[in-house]
Coordinates of C-alpha atoms in Angstrom, one line a residue:
M1 CA 10.8 23.5 -11.9
I2 CA 14.3 22.6 -12.9
C3 CA 16.0 19.2 -12.7
V4 CA 19.7 18.7 -12.1
L5 CA 21.4 15.3 -12.6
L6 CA 24.7 14.8 -10.7
V7 CA 27.1 12.6 -12.6
A8 CA 30.5 14.1 -11.5
G9 CA 31.7 11.3 -9.3
H10 CA 34.9 9.5 -10.5
G11 CA 34.0 6.0 -9.5
T12 CA 37.6 5.1 -8.8
R13 CA 37.0 1.8 -7.0
L14 CA 34.6 0.4 -9.6
Q15 CA 36.9 1.4 -12.5
T16 CA 39.9 0.0 -10.8
E17 CA 38.2 -3.4 -10.3
I18 CA 37.0 -3.4 -13.9
K19 CA 40.6 -2.8 -15.1
N20 CA 42.0 -5.5 -12.9
D21 CA 39.3 -8.2 -13.7
D22 CA 41.1 -11.2 -15.2
T23 CA 38.0 -12.7 -16.9
G24 CA 37.9 -10.1 -19.7
M25 CA 34.1 -10.0 -19.4
Y26 CA 34.1 -6.3 -18.5
S27 CA 37.0 -5.0 -20.6
H28 CA 34.6 -3.1 -22.9
L29 CA 33.6 -1.1 -19.8
I30 CA 37.0 0.2 -19.0
G31 CA 36.9 4.0 -18.9
V32 CA 33.1 4.2 -19.1
P33 CA 31.6 6.6 -16.6
K34 CA 29.6 4.7 -13.9
T35 CA 26.3 6.3 -14.9
L36 CA 26.8 5.1 -18.5
L37 CA 27.3 1.5 -17.4
P38 CA 24.6 -1.1 -18.3
G39 CA 21.5 -1.0 -16.1
I40 CA 18.4 -3.1 -15.9
G41 CA 17.2 -4.4 -19.2
G42 CA 20.5 -3.6 -20.9
K43 CA 19.9 0.2 -21.0
K44 CA 22.4 2.6 -19.6
I45 CA 21.7 3.7 -16.0
L46 CA 21.5 7.3 -17.2
D47 CA 19.1 6.4 -20.0
F48 CA 16.6 5.4 -17.4
W49 CA 16.8 8.7 -15.5
W50 CA 16.7 10.7 -18.7
K51 CA 13.5 8.9 -19.8
T52 CA 12.0 9.5 -16.3
I53 CA 12.6 13.2 -16.2
N54 CA 12.3 14.1 -19.9
L55 CA 8.9 15.7 -19.4
R56 CA 8.6 19.3 -20.6
Q57 CA 5.3 19.7 -18.8
L58 CA 7.2 19.2 -15.5
F59 CA 10.7 20.7 -16.0
T60 CA 11.5 23.9 -17.9
E61 CA 15.2 22.8 -18.0
V62 CA 17.3 19.8 -17.2
Y63 CA 21.0 20.2 -16.4
L64 CA 23.7 17.6 -16.0
V65 CA 26.8 18.2 -13.9
T66 CA 29.9 16.1 -14.7
N67 CA 33.7 16.3 -14.3
A68 CA 36.4 17.3 -16.8
D69 CA 37.7 13.8 -17.0
K70 CA 34.5 12.3 -18.4
Y71 CA 33.0 15.3 -20.1
K72 CA 33.5 14.0 -23.6
H73 CA 31.6 10.8 -22.8
F74 CA 28.5 12.8 -21.7
E75 CA 28.8 15.1 -24.7
R76 CA 28.5 12.0 -27.0
W77 CA 25.7 10.6 -24.9
A78 CA 23.8 13.9 -25.1
T79 CA 24.1 14.0 -28.9
A80 CA 22.7 10.5 -29.2
N81 CA 19.9 11.0 -26.8
D82 CA 18.5 14.4 -27.7
F83 CA 19.8 16.0 -24.5
P84 CA 20.9 19.7 -24.9
V85 CA 24.7 19.7 -25.0
E86 CA 24.7 23.3 -23.8
N87 CA 23.1 22.1 -20.5
I88 CA 26.1 19.9 -19.6
I89 CA 28.1 21.6 -16.8
N90 CA 31.8 20.8 -16.3
D91 CA 32.9 21.1 -12.6
G92 CA 36.6 21.0 -13.7
S93 CA 37.7 18.1 -11.5
T94 CA 39.9 15.3 -13.0
T95 CA 40.5 13.1 -10.0
E96 CA 38.8 12.0 -6.8
E97 CA 41.2 14.3 -4.9
D98 CA 40.1 17.5 -6.5
C99 CA 36.4 16.8 -6.8
L100 CA 34.0 19.5 -5.5
G101 CA 31.5 17.3 -3.6
A102 CA 27.9 16.7 -4.5
V103 CA 26.4 19.8 -2.8
A104 CA 29.1 22.0 -4.4
D105 CA 28.3 20.5 -7.8
L106 CA 24.6 21.4 -7.4
E107 CA 25.5 24.9 -6.1
L108 CA 27.7 25.3 -9.2
A109 CA 24.8 24.6 -11.5
I110 CA 22.6 27.1 -9.6
R111 CA 25.3 29.8 -9.6
S112 CA 26.6 29.4 -13.1
R113 CA 23.2 29.2 -14.8
K114 CA 21.6 31.7 -12.4
L115 CA 18.8 29.3 -11.5
Q116 CA 15.9 30.8 -9.5
D117 CA 13.3 28.1 -9.4
D118 CA 12.4 25.0 -7.4
I119 CA 14.9 22.3 -8.1
I120 CA 14.9 18.5 -8.1
V121 CA 18.3 16.9 -7.8
I122 CA 19.1 13.3 -8.6
A123 CA 22.2 11.2 -8.6
G124 CA 22.5 9.8 -12.1
D125 CA 24.5 6.7 -11.0
M126 CA 21.6 5.1 -9.0
L127 CA 20.3 1.7 -10.0
C128 CA 16.5 1.7 -9.5
A129 CA 14.8 -1.6 -9.0
D130 CA 11.5 -0.6 -10.6
Q131 CA 11.7 0.7 -14.1
N132 CA 8.1 2.1 -14.0
F133 CA 8.9 4.9 -11.6
D134 CA 6.5 7.9 -11.8
I135 CA 8.2 11.2 -11.0
T136 CA 4.9 13.1 -11.4
Q137 CA 3.7 11.9 -8.0
V138 CA 7.0 13.1 -6.4
I139 CA 6.4 16.6 -7.8
R140 CA 2.8 16.6 -6.8
F141 CA 3.7 15.7 -3.2
F142 CA 6.5 18.3 -3.0
R143 CA 4.2 21.1 -4.1
S144 CA 1.6 20.1 -1.4
K145 CA 4.1 20.5 1.4
P146 CA 5.7 23.7 2.9
G147 CA 9.3 22.5 2.9
E148 CA 12.0 20.4 1.2
L149 CA 11.5 16.8 0.2
L150 CA 13.7 13.7 0.6
I151 CA 13.1 10.4 -1.2
Y152 CA 13.7 7.3 0.8
Y153 CA 13.1 3.5 0.5
E154 CA 13.0 0.6 2.9
M155 CA 16.3 -1.3 2.9
E156 CA 16.6 -5.0 2.2
E157 CA 17.8 -7.3 5.0
S158 CA 21.3 -7.6 3.4
E159 CA 21.8 -3.8 3.4
K160 CA 23.6 -2.2 6.4
S161 CA 22.3 1.0 7.9
N162 CA 25.9 2.3 8.5
S163 CA 26.3 2.5 4.7
R164 CA 23.4 4.9 4.1
G165 CA 21.8 8.1 5.2
I166 CA 19.0 6.9 7.4
V167 CA 15.8 8.9 8.1
E168 CA 13.1 8.7 10.8
V169 CA 9.7 9.8 9.5
C170 CA 6.5 10.9 11.2
P171 CA 3.8 8.6 9.8
D172 CA 1.1 11.3 10.1
S173 CA 2.8 14.5 8.9
H174 CA 5.5 12.8 6.8
R175 CA 8.1 15.1 8.3
I176 CA 11.7 13.9 8.6
T177 CA 12.1 13.9 12.4
R178 CA 15.8 12.7 12.4
F179 CA 18.5 12.3 9.8
W180 CA 21.4 10.0 10.5
E181 CA 24.5 10.0 8.2
K182 CA 25.7 6.3 8.2
P183 CA 24.7 5.7 11.8
Q184 CA 26.5 3.1 13.9
E185 CA 24.5 0.0 14.9
G186 CA 22.0 0.7 17.7
L187 CA 21.6 4.4 17.2
T188 CA 18.3 4.0 15.3
S189 CA 16.0 1.2 14.5
S190 CA 14.9 2.9 11.3
R191 CA 15.5 1.0 8.0
L192 CA 14.5 3.9 5.8
A193 CA 17.4 4.9 3.6
S194 CA 17.6 8.3 2.0
V195 CA 19.0 8.5 -1.6
V196 CA 20.3 11.5 -3.6
F197 CA 16.9 12.4 -4.8
Y198 CA 15.7 15.7 -3.4
C199 CA 13.3 18.5 -4.1
I200 CA 14.5 22.0 -2.8
Q201 CA 12.4 25.1 -2.7
R202 CA 13.8 28.2 -4.5
E203 CA 13.7 30.1 -1.2
S204 CA 16.1 27.5 0.3
L205 CA 18.7 27.6 -2.5
P206 CA 21.0 30.1 -0.6
L207 CA 21.5 27.4 2.1
L208 CA 23.5 25.4 -0.4
S209 CA 26.0 28.2 -1.0
E210 CA 26.3 28.9 2.7
F211 CA 27.0 25.2 3.4
T212 CA 29.5 25.0 0.6
S213 CA 31.5 28.0 1.8
Q214 CA 31.7 26.6 5.3
M215 CA 32.7 23.0 4.5
E216 CA 35.8 21.3 3.1
A217 CA 35.3 19.4 -0.2
T218 CA 35.4 16.0 1.6
D219 CA 32.4 17.1 3.8
R220 CA 30.2 18.6 1.1
S221 CA 27.9 15.5 1.0
F222 CA 24.2 15.8 1.0
G223 CA 24.1 13.5 4.1
R224 CA 26.0 16.2 6.0
F225 CA 23.9 19.0 4.5
W226 CA 20.6 17.4 5.5
H227 CA 21.9 16.6 9.0
I228 CA 22.6 20.3 9.6
V229 CA 19.3 21.3 8.1
N230 CA 17.5 18.8 10.4
Q231 CA 19.4 20.2 13.4
N232 CA 18.2 23.7 12.5
L233 CA 14.6 22.5 12.7
L234 CA 13.7 23.4 9.1
D235 CA 10.8 21.6 7.6
V236 CA 11.9 18.6 5.5
F237 CA 9.4 16.0 4.4
G238 CA 9.9 12.4 3.3
M239 CA 8.3 10.4 0.5
K240 CA 8.7 6.7 0.1
L241 CA 9.4 4.9 -3.1
P242 CA 8.3 1.2 -2.8
T243 CA 11.4 0.1 -4.6
G244 CA 15.2 -0.4 -4.0
F245 CA 18.1 1.8 -5.0
Q246 CA 21.8 1.3 -5.2
L247 CA 24.5 4.0 -5.7
I248 CA 26.9 2.4 -8.1
G249 CA 29.6 5.0 -7.4
Q250 CA 30.0 3.6 -3.9
V251 CA 30.5 -0.1 -4.7
G252 CA 32.9 -2.4 -6.4
L253 CA 32.5 -4.7 -9.4
S254 CA 31.1 -7.6 -7.4
D255 CA 28.4 -5.4 -5.7
Y256 CA 27.5 -3.7 -9.0
T257 CA 26.9 -7.1 -10.8
K258 CA 25.1 -8.5 -7.7
W259 CA 22.6 -5.6 -7.5
L260 CA 22.2 -5.4 -11.2
T261 CA 21.3 -9.2 -11.3
R262 CA 19.1 -8.9 -8.3
F263 CA 17.1 -6.0 -9.6
S264 CA 16.8 -7.5 -13.1
N265 CA 15.5 -10.7 -11.6
K266 CA 13.0 -8.8 -9.5
Q267 CA 11.8 -7.0 -12.6
Q268 CA 11.4 -10.3 -14.5
D269 CA 9.6 -12.1 -11.6
K270 CA 7.2 -9.2 -11.2
S271 CA 6.3 -9.3 -14.9
D272 CA 5.6 -13.0 -15.1
R273 CA 4.0 -14.1 -11.8
P274 CA 0.3 -13.7 -11.2
I275 CA -0.7 -12.4 -7.7
T276 CA -3.6 -14.1 -6.1
F277 CA -5.1 -13.5 -2.6
R278 CA -8.2 -14.6 -0.8
S279 CA -10.3 -12.8 1.8
F280 CA -12.8 -14.8 3.8
A281 CA -16.3 -14.1 5.0
R282 CA -16.8 -13.5 8.7
V283 CA -19.4 -14.4 11.2
G284 CA -20.2 -12.1 14.1
L285 CA -20.1 -14.1 17.3
M286 CA -20.8 -11.4 19.8
G287 CA -21.8 -7.7 19.9
N288 CA -22.8 -7.0 16.3
P289 CA -24.1 -4.7 15.0
S290 CA -22.7 -2.4 17.7
D291 CA -19.6 -1.8 15.5
C292 CA -21.7 0.9 13.9
F293 CA -22.5 2.4 17.3
N294 CA -19.2 2.6 19.3
G295 CA -19.7 -0.9 20.7
K296 CA -17.7 -4.0 20.9
T297 CA -17.7 -7.2 18.9
I298 CA -16.1 -10.6 18.4
A299 CA -16.0 -12.0 14.9
M300 CA -14.3 -14.9 13.1
T301 CA -13.3 -15.4 9.5
I302 CA -14.5 -18.7 8.0
M303 CA -13.1 -20.7 5.1
N304 CA -16.5 -21.8 3.9
F305 CA -17.0 -18.6 2.0
W306 CA -14.3 -16.5 0.3
A307 CA -13.5 -14.0 -2.5
E308 CA -10.4 -14.6 -4.6
V309 CA -8.8 -12.0 -6.7
T310 CA -5.9 -12.5 -9.2
L311 CA -3.9 -9.7 -10.7
V312 CA -1.4 -10.0 -13.6
K313 CA 0.7 -7.2 -15.0
S314 CA -0.4 -6.2 -18.5
Q315 CA -0.1 -3.5 -21.2
S316 CA -3.5 -2.0 -20.4
L317 CA -5.8 -2.1 -17.4
V318 CA -8.2 -5.0 -18.0
L319 CA -11.2 -6.1 -15.8
V320 CA -12.2 -9.7 -16.7
P321 CA -15.9 -10.4 -16.2
H322 CA -16.8 -13.4 -14.1
P323 CA -18.2 -16.1 -16.3
L324 CA -21.1 -16.8 -14.0
N325 CA -21.6 -13.6 -12.0
D326 CA -21.2 -11.2 -14.9
P327 CA -23.3 -12.5 -17.7
T328 CA -23.2 -10.6 -21.0
E329 CA -25.8 -12.7 -22.8
F330 CA -29.5 -13.0 -21.7
G331 CA -32.5 -15.0 -22.9
S332 CA -34.6 -11.9 -23.1
L333 CA -35.1 -8.4 -21.8
Q334 CA -37.1 -9.8 -18.9
D335 CA -34.2 -12.2 -18.1
L336 CA -31.7 -9.3 -17.9
F337 CA -34.1 -7.3 -15.8
S338 CA -34.7 -10.2 -13.3
I339 CA -31.0 -11.1 -12.9
S340 CA -29.8 -7.5 -12.5
R341 CA -32.5 -6.8 -9.9
K342 CA -32.0 -10.0 -7.9
E343 CA -28.2 -10.3 -8.1
G344 CA -26.8 -7.0 -9.3
L345 CA -24.1 -6.6 -11.9
T346 CA -20.8 -7.2 -10.0
L347 CA -18.6 -6.0 -12.9
D348 CA -19.9 -2.4 -12.4
V349 CA -19.0 -2.7 -8.7
L350 CA -15.6 -4.3 -9.6
K351 CA -14.7 -1.3 -11.8
N352 CA -15.5 1.0 -8.8
F353 CA -13.4 -1.2 -6.6
V354 CA -10.3 -0.8 -8.7
I355 CA -10.8 2.8 -9.6
N356 CA -11.4 3.8 -6.0
I357 CA -8.7 1.6 -4.5
V358 CA -6.1 3.1 -6.8
C359 CA -7.5 6.6 -6.2
F360 CA -7.6 6.1 -2.4
I361 CA -4.1 4.8 -2.3
N362 CA -2.9 7.9 -4.2
I363 CA -4.9 10.2 -1.9
C364 CA -4.4 8.4 1.5
L365 CA -0.8 7.4 0.7
H366 CA 0.3 10.4 -1.3
S367 CA 3.6 10.1 0.5
I368 CA 4.3 7.0 -1.5
A369 CA 5.1 7.2 -5.3
L370 CA 3.3 4.3 -7.0
T371 CA 4.8 3.0 -10.2
K372 CA 3.3 3.5 -13.6
Q373 CA 2.1 0.0 -14.6
N374 CA -1.2 -1.6 -15.6
F375 CA -2.7 -5.0 -14.8
T376 CA -5.4 -7.5 -15.6
L377 CA -7.7 -8.3 -12.7
K378 CA -10.2 -11.1 -12.3
Y379 CA -12.1 -12.5 -9.4
D380 CA -14.1 -15.4 -8.1
T381 CA -16.3 -15.7 -5.1
N382 CA -18.8 -18.0 -3.4
I383 CA -20.0 -15.3 -1.0
P384 CA -23.6 -13.9 -1.6
R385 CA -23.5 -11.0 -4.0
Q386 CA -24.5 -8.4 -1.4
V387 CA -21.4 -9.1 0.6
V388 CA -18.7 -7.1 -1.3
S389 CA -16.2 -6.3 1.5
A390 CA -14.3 -9.5 0.9
I391 CA -13.8 -8.6 -2.8
V392 CA -12.6 -5.1 -1.9
S393 CA -10.3 -6.6 0.7
A394 CA -8.8 -9.2 -1.7
T395 CA -8.3 -6.6 -4.4
L396 CA -6.5 -4.3 -2.0
K397 CA -4.2 -7.2 -1.0
C398 CA -3.3 -7.8 -4.6
L399 CA -2.7 -4.1 -5.2
M400 CA -0.4 -3.8 -2.2
K401 CA 1.7 -6.7 -3.4
F402 CA 1.7 -5.4 -7.0
Y403 CA 2.9 -2.0 -5.9
N404 CA 5.3 -3.4 -3.2
L405 CA 3.5 -1.8 -0.3
T406 CA 3.8 -3.2 3.3
D407 CA 1.9 -3.1 6.5
D408 CA 4.1 -0.1 7.5
D409 CA 2.8 1.8 4.4
L410 CA -0.8 0.8 5.0
P411 CA -1.3 -0.5 8.6
K412 CA -4.1 -2.9 9.2
P413 CA -6.4 -0.5 11.1
V414 CA -6.0 2.1 8.4
R415 CA -6.6 -0.7 5.8
A416 CA -9.9 -1.6 7.4
N417 CA -11.0 2.0 7.5
F418 CA -10.1 2.3 3.8
I419 CA -12.2 -0.7 2.8
L420 CA -15.2 0.7 4.7
N421 CA -14.8 4.1 3.0
V422 CA -14.8 2.5 -0.5
E423 CA -18.0 0.7 0.4
T424 CA -19.8 3.6 2.2
D425 CA -18.6 6.6 0.2
E426 CA -18.3 5.1 -3.3
L427 CA -20.7 2.2 -3.3
F428 CA -23.2 3.7 -0.9
I429 CA -23.5 0.5 1.2
T430 CA -24.7 0.7 4.8
A431 CA -22.0 -1.0 6.8
G432 CA -19.8 -0.9 9.9
L433 CA -16.1 -1.8 10.5
Q434 CA -16.6 -5.3 11.8
D435 CA -16.4 -7.2 8.5
R436 CA -13.4 -5.1 7.3
V437 CA -11.4 -5.5 10.5
A438 CA -12.1 -9.3 10.6
Q439 CA -11.0 -9.7 6.9
V440 CA -7.8 -7.6 7.5
Y441 CA -6.7 -9.2 10.8
E442 CA -8.3 -12.6 10.1
G443 CA -9.0 -15.4 12.5
L444 CA -10.9 -14.7 15.8
V445 CA -10.8 -10.9 16.5
Y446 CA -12.0 -8.8 19.5
M447 CA -12.9 -5.3 18.4
D448 CA -13.5 -2.3 20.6
F449 CA -15.1 0.7 18.8
S450 CA -15.5 2.9 21.9
K451 CA -16.1 6.5 21.1
K452 CA -13.1 7.8 23.0
V453 CA -10.8 5.2 21.3
M454 CA -12.2 6.0 17.8
E455 CA -11.9 9.8 18.3
E456 CA -8.3 9.6 19.7
Q457 CA -6.8 7.3 17.1
G458 CA -9.3 7.1 14.2
Y459 CA -9.9 3.4 14.6
G460 CA -10.7 0.9 17.3
N461 CA -8.6 -1.4 19.4
Y462 CA -8.3 -4.8 17.7
I463 CA -7.0 -8.0 19.4
S464 CA -6.4 -11.3 17.7
M465 CA -7.7 -14.1 20.0
D466 CA -6.5 -17.6 20.6
M467 CA -8.4 -20.0 18.4
S468 CA -7.2 -23.3 20.0
G469 CA -10.1 -25.3 21.5
L470 CA -12.9 -23.6 19.7
P471 CA -16.2 -25.4 20.0
L472 CA -18.2 -26.5 16.9
F473 CA -20.1 -23.7 15.1
W474 CA -22.6 -24.1 12.4
L475 CA -24.1 -21.7 9.9
A476 CA -27.5 -21.7 8.2
Y477 CA -28.9 -19.3 5.7
L478 CA -31.8 -18.7 3.5
S479 CA -31.5 -19.5 -0.2
D480 CA -32.6 -15.9 -1.0
P481 CA -31.2 -13.8 1.8
S482 CA -32.2 -10.2 2.5
D483 CA -30.0 -7.2 2.4
S484 CA -28.1 -6.4 5.6
G485 CA -28.5 -2.7 4.8
R486 CA -32.2 -3.2 5.1
I487 CA -31.8 -5.0 8.4
H488 CA -30.0 -2.0 9.7
N489 CA -33.0 0.2 8.7
N490 CA -33.3 3.4 10.7
I491 CA -31.4 2.3 13.7
R492 CA -28.4 4.5 13.2
Q493 CA -30.6 7.7 13.0
R494 CA -32.4 6.6 16.2
W495 CA -29.0 6.1 17.9
L496 CA -27.8 9.5 16.8
N497 CA -31.0 11.0 18.1
G498 CA -30.4 9.4 21.5
D499 CA -33.3 6.9 21.4
P500 CA -33.0 5.2 24.9
L501 CA -33.9 1.8 23.6
V502 CA -31.3 1.8 20.9
V503 CA -28.6 3.3 23.1
E504 CA -29.2 0.8 25.8
A505 CA -29.2 -2.1 23.4
M506 CA -25.8 -1.1 21.9
E507 CA -24.3 -0.7 25.4
T508 CA -25.6 -4.2 26.2
F509 CA -24.1 -5.6 23.0
A510 CA -20.7 -4.2 24.1
Q511 CA -21.0 -5.6 27.6
L512 CA -22.0 -9.0 26.3
T513 CA -19.0 -9.0 24.1
D514 CA -16.7 -8.6 27.1
Q515 CA -18.7 -11.2 29.0
A516 CA -18.9 -13.5 25.9
S517 CA -22.5 -14.2 26.8
S518 CA -25.2 -15.8 24.6
R519 CA -27.8 -13.1 25.4
N520 CA -26.8 -11.2 22.3
N521 CA -29.7 -12.4 20.1
T522 CA -32.4 -11.3 22.6
S523 CA -31.1 -7.7 22.7
Y524 CA -30.7 -7.7 18.9
R525 CA -34.3 -8.8 18.5
S526 CA -35.6 -6.2 21.0
V527 CA -34.2 -3.2 19.1
Y528 CA -34.6 -4.4 15.5
T529 CA -38.1 -5.8 15.9
D530 CA -39.5 -9.0 14.4
E531 CA -40.9 -7.1 11.4
C532 CA -37.5 -5.8 10.5
L533 CA -35.7 -9.1 11.0
G534 CA -38.3 -10.9 8.9
P535 CA -40.0 -14.3 9.2
G536 CA -37.1 -16.3 7.6
N537 CA -34.6 -15.2 10.2
L538 CA -37.0 -15.7 13.1
K539 CA -37.8 -19.2 11.8
M540 CA -34.2 -20.2 11.7
V541 CA -33.6 -18.9 15.3
A542 CA -36.7 -20.9 16.5
L543 CA -35.6 -24.0 14.7
A544 CA -32.1 -23.9 16.3
K545 CA -33.6 -23.5 19.8
E546 CA -35.6 -26.7 19.3
F547 CA -32.3 -28.5 19.3
G548 CA -31.0 -26.6 22.3
S549 CA -28.4 -24.7 20.2
A550 CA -27.3 -21.2 21.2
V551 CA -28.0 -19.1 18.1
K552 CA -27.7 -15.5 16.9
L553 CA -27.7 -13.4 13.8
P554 CA -24.1 -13.1 12.6
G555 CA -24.6 -9.8 10.7
S556 CA -26.0 -10.0 7.2
G557 CA -29.7 -10.6 6.9
G558 CA -30.8 -14.1 6.0
A559 CA -28.3 -16.1 8.1
V560 CA -27.9 -17.4 11.6
V561 CA -24.8 -18.8 13.4
G562 CA -25.1 -21.4 16.1
L563 CA -23.1 -23.3 18.7
C564 CA -23.4 -27.0 18.8
L565 CA -22.2 -28.6 22.1
D566 CA -23.8 -32.0 21.4
P567 CA -22.3 -33.4 18.1
E568 CA -25.1 -36.1 18.0
K569 CA -27.6 -33.3 17.4
L570 CA -25.7 -31.9 14.4
E571 CA -27.0 -34.2 11.7
P572 CA -30.7 -34.1 12.8
M573 CA -30.4 -30.3 13.0
R574 CA -28.9 -30.2 9.5
Q575 CA -31.8 -32.2 8.1
A576 CA -34.3 -30.0 9.8
F577 CA -32.9 -26.9 8.3
Q578 CA -32.6 -28.4 4.9
E579 CA -36.3 -29.5 5.1
A580 CA -37.2 -25.9 6.0
G581 CA -35.5 -24.7 2.7
C582 CA -32.3 -23.5 4.3
V583 CA -28.7 -24.1 3.5
F584 CA -26.8 -25.6 6.5
C585 CA -23.0 -26.1 6.9
V586 CA -20.5 -26.7 9.7
I587 CA -18.2 -23.7 10.0
I588 CA -14.5 -24.1 9.1
P589 CA -12.7 -21.4 11.0
Y590 CA -9.9 -19.6 9.2
N591 CA -6.8 -19.5 11.4
P592 CA -4.1 -17.4 9.8
S593 CA -1.4 -18.8 12.1
V594 CA -1.8 -22.4 10.8
S595 CA -3.4 -22.2 7.4
T596 CA -1.4 -22.5 4.2
V597 CA -4.0 -20.5 2.2
S598 CA -2.5 -17.3 0.7
S599 CA -4.5 -14.4 2.2
Q600 CA -2.0 -11.8 3.3
P601 CA 0.0 -9.4 1.1

């Protein structure tokens, strides 16, 4: 593959304003080509791009196309930066009036050097907000698609669509479905801006010469070129960079300094500020465990139990052991054996979380180029050790924030699927979607996992419910709870085999969810049997019924959730559960619409 850097623009407006500046602050920049102006961190803008593409394992050659007026500047730059001077191409223009145009400059490089390979072309005068850009991911994505590739980013609120080339992208195929060259307001709702950063297949290079021969110099822009390609229904794909770009050649001095300051501040803020998010445990109020069996459920996240993950940028990737949950010193070999068998070693799981989350983001979101940067990650949690979805969820929130990903990049339904896949495929945990959906959407959530819905869209229908006027809920659990994977025992296989009892029970769970009935626990017990549920769970259910409280198993083994309509019975019931060796607490619902706790990326 060959890389071509375009730096032939004359930057007339910016240079004029630098010359006319009365402060004298920019006098040393008079006559300096725009791509050699200071960028983020004091480095020249072109220095950043040269560092990004100076990879012999990716590019056989790198060429730079400039104009006659500034050729000597780039010759000096090349000598100082180990760039081959013989690869600088002079397009012969000396003013804005006789410039060739961006497409013609690329076509000149192809024709004069007889290039016959895939080409990546980049405008060298672009400020890039993130200095850790990884071009390897761009090349990998380009080679996986049967067409050309455009890079785009999501514009900031202050940027206007009519100043950019705007693309509309199919979220499934990543094809560019529409290209707008500086569209007027109202023509498109897209805020995805294309920049001069393209990958072009060798078979498509003749299109450039055809376009150049048909267009006047003033119309030889890439925006015009891609608009025509799009009209001809040729395959063009889009890849998002989760960062901002600004073409310095199109702005004046005030805009140049504004964007340079903004991007520099962003870089500094990102380096210094830790990222912390929480994910909360959930209780299944209706329908569980039918989430594993095309059923329907209602679940609620609660603030009583949580997992908190903190991520800080660092030189290397570091996973900090939890001081309590991840002991490294033991009293004896027997002590180590007992703790690991009873509680597990969360740090091993945590390593899997990070490795698999990063890998899954790269695989599932391979249309987004993540930056090259490391981090230190630590966690805290008061959720029982067997419940890992909250830790995975909180870690994903941190990574999304760290890599500047949005809900558009990883929609909530897809995020829930992703968390489940990490647990089932990599950690071999028997689980359904209910926990993951509740922790992603948060609050009180209705979930429909009907077979038709799941097959058509790959996820269920999820609706956030009104939490105002909720009654008083309580939660009780055993001090040594069982594994919910064990509670699920062989039910899934029986369901797949069409066992009438299991199929009927799951259908009943779904119906009860729609009816919001309290009969859920009876159906649950009929299919899972008393032996499977265990004496501890059954004892708690019986104890709750003594106080006239509606009660059910919320999901994980070793816990029950109840509804208390008589507040005067709450304290006696608490004492009764405590005397039975159970932990009892009043549920504090987590309402994302009113809470100030940081939980969303």
